[in-house]
mmCIF file of C-alpha atoms in Angstrom:
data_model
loop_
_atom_site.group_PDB
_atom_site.id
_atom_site.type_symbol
_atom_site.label_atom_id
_atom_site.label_comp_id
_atom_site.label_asym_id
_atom_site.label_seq_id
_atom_site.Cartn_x
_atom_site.Cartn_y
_atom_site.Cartn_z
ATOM 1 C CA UNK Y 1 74.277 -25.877 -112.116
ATOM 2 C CA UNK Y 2 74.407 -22.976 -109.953
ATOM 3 C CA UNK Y 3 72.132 -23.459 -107.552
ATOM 4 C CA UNK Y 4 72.516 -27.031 -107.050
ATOM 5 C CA UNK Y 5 76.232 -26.038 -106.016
ATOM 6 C CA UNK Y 6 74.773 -23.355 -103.955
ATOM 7 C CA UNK Y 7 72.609 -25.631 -101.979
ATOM 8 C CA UNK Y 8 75.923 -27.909 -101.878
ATOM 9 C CA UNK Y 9 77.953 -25.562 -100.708
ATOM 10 C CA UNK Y 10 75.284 -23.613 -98.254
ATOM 11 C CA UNK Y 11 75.729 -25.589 -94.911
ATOM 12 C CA UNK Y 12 79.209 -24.478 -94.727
ATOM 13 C CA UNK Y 13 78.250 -21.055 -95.713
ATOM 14 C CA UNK Y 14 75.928 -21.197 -92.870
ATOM 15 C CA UNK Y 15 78.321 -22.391 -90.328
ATOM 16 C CA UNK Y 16 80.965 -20.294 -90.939
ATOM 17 C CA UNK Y 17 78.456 -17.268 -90.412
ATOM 18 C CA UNK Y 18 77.295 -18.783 -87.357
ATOM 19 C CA UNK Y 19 80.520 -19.112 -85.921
ATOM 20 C CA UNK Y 20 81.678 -15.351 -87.094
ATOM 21 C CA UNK Y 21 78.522 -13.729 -85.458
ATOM 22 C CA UNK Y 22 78.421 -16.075 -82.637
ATOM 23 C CA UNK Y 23 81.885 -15.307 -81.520
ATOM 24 C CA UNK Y 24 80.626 -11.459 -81.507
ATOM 25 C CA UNK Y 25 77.228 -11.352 -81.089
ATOM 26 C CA UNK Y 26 76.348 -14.667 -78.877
ATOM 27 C CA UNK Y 27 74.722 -13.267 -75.710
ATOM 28 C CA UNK Y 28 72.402 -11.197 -77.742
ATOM 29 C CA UNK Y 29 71.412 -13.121 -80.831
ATOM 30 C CA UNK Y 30 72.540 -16.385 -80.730
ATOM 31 C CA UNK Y 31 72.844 -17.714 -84.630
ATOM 32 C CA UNK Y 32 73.799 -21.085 -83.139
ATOM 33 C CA UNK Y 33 70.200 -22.117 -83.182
ATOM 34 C CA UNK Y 34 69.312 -21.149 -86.528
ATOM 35 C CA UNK Y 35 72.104 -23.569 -87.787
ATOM 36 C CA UNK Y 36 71.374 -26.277 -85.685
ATOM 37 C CA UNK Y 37 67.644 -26.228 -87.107
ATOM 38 C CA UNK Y 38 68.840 -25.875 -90.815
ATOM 39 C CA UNK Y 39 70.813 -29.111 -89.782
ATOM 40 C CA UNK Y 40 67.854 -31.088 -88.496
ATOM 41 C CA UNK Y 41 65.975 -30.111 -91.814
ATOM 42 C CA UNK Y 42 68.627 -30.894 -94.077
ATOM 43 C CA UNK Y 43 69.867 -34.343 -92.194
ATOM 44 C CA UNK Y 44 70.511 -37.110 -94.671
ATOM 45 C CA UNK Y 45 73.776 -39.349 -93.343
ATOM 46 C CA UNK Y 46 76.460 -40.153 -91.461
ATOM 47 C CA UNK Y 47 78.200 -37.247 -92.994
ATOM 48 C CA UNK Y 48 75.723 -34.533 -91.914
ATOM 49 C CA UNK Y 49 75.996 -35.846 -88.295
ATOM 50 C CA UNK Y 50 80.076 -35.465 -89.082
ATOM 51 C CA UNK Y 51 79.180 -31.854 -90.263
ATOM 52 C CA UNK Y 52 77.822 -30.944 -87.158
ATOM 53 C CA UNK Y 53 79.858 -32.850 -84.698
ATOM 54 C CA UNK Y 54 83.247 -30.345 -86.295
ATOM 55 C CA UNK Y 55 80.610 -27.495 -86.083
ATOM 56 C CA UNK Y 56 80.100 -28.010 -82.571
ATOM 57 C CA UNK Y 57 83.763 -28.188 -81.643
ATOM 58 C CA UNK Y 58 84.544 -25.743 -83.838
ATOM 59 C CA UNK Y 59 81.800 -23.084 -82.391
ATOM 60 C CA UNK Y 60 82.514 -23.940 -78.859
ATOM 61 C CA UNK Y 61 86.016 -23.682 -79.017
ATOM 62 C CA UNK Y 62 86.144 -20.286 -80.960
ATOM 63 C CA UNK Y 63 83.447 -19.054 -79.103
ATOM 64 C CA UNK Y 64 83.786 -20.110 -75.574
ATOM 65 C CA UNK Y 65 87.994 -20.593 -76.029
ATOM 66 C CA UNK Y 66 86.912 -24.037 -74.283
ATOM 67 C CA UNK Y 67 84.829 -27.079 -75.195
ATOM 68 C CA UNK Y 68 81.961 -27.009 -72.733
ATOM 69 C CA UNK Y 69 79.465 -29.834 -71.683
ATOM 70 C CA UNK Y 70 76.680 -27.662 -73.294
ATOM 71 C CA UNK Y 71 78.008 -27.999 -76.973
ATOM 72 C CA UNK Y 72 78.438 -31.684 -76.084
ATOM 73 C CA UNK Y 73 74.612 -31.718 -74.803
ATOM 74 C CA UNK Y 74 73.739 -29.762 -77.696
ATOM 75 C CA UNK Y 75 75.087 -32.547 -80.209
ATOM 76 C CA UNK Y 76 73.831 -35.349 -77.935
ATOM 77 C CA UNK Y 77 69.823 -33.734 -78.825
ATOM 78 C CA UNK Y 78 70.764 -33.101 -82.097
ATOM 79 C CA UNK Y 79 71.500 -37.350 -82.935
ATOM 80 C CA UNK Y 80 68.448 -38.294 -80.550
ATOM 81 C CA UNK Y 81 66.020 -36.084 -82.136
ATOM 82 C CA UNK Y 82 67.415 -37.022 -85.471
ATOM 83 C CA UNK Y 83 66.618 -40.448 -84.883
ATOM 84 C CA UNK Y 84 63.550 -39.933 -83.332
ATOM 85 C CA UNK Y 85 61.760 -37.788 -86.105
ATOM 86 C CA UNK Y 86 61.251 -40.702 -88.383
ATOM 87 C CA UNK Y 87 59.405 -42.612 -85.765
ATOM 88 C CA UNK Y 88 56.672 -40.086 -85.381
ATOM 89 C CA UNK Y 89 53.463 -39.568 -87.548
ATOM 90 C CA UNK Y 90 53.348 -36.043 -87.580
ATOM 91 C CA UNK Y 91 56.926 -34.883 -87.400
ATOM 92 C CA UNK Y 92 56.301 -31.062 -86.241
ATOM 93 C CA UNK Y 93 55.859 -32.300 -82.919
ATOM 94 C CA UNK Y 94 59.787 -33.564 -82.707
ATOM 95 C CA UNK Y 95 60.861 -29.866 -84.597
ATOM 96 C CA UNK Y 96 59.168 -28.136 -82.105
ATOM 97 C CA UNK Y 97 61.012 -29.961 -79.153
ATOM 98 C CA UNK Y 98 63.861 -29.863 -80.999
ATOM 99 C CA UNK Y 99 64.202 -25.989 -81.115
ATOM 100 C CA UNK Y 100 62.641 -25.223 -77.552
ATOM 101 C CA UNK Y 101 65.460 -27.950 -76.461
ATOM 102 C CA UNK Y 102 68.072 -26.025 -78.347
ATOM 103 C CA UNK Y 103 66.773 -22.771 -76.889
ATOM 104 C CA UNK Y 104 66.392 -24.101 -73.492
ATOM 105 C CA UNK Y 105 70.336 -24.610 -73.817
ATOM 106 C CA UNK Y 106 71.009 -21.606 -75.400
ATOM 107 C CA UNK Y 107 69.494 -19.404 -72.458
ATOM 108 C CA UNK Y 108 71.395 -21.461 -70.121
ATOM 109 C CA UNK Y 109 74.027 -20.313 -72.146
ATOM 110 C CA UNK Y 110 73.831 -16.921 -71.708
ATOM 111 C CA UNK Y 111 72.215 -15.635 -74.358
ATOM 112 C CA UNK Y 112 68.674 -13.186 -73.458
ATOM 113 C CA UNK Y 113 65.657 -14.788 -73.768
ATOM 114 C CA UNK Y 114 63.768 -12.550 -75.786
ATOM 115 C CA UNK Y 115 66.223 -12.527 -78.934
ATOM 116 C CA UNK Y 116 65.707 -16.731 -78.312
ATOM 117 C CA UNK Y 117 62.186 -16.608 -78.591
ATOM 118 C CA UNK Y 118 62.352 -14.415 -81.946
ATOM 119 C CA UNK Y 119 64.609 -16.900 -83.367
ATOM 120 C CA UNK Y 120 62.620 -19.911 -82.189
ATOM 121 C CA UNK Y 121 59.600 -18.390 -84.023
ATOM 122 C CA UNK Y 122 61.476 -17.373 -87.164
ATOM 123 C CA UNK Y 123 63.219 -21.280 -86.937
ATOM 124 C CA UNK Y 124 59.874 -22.390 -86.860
ATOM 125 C CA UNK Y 125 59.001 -20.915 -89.912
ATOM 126 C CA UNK Y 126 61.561 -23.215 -91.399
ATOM 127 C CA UNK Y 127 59.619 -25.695 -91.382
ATOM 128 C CA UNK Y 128 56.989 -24.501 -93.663
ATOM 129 C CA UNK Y 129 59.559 -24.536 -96.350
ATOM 130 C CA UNK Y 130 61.185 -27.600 -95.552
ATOM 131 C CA UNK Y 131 58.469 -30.171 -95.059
ATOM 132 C CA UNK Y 132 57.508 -29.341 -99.113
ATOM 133 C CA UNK Y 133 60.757 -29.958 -100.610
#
């Protein structure tokens, strides 16, 4: 009972930790892709692309104090690749794009690009863990 509420409960967890380090911490290491690759893994309906549309908002206007075009980009990649996954034989390949294209943003961002590639590494390792369950 407790760990199915747990993983119930978990993507909000997540964001809110996202969005309380990100608002701190963003330029150095940017939790905002970490989330974004937990919500590609764990995408099931209209309501997870709900979930993240608020998140976005949410993150850009507590982080940024605006809503900028890159949060807007950042959701835009997040449908397209979500759609796109089921439409290739191995899906790794769109993952990987996924997270380089979320990184790519990221270090446009502001945020240094060594602390992105550590993250993109460790995000990749999501996968692993993921693709069983």
């Amino acid at each position: 009972m407790k760990r199915e509420y747990f993983k119930k409960i978990f993507p909000y967890v997540l964001a809110l930790l996202t969005v309380v380090l990100d608002a701190a911490y963003f330029d150095v290491f940017p939790f905002l892709i970490i989330y974004m690759a937990f919500e590609y893994l764990k995408f099931e309906d209209f309501v997870s692309a709900f979930r993240v549309l608020s998140f976005v908002v949410i993150h850009s206007a507590l982080c940024f104090r605006t809503i900028t075009f890159t949060h807007l980009i950042l959701f835009s990649i997040y449908i397209f690749f979500s759609i796109v996954r089921n439409y290739f034989l191995k899906p790794f390949v769109p993952f990987l794009s996924y997270v380089l294209s979320i990184g790519l943003l990221v270090f446009f961002k502001g945020s240094y690009l060594p602390s992105i590639l550590v993250i993109c590494l460790m995000v990749l390792g999501l996968w692993r863990r993921y693709e069983s369950s």
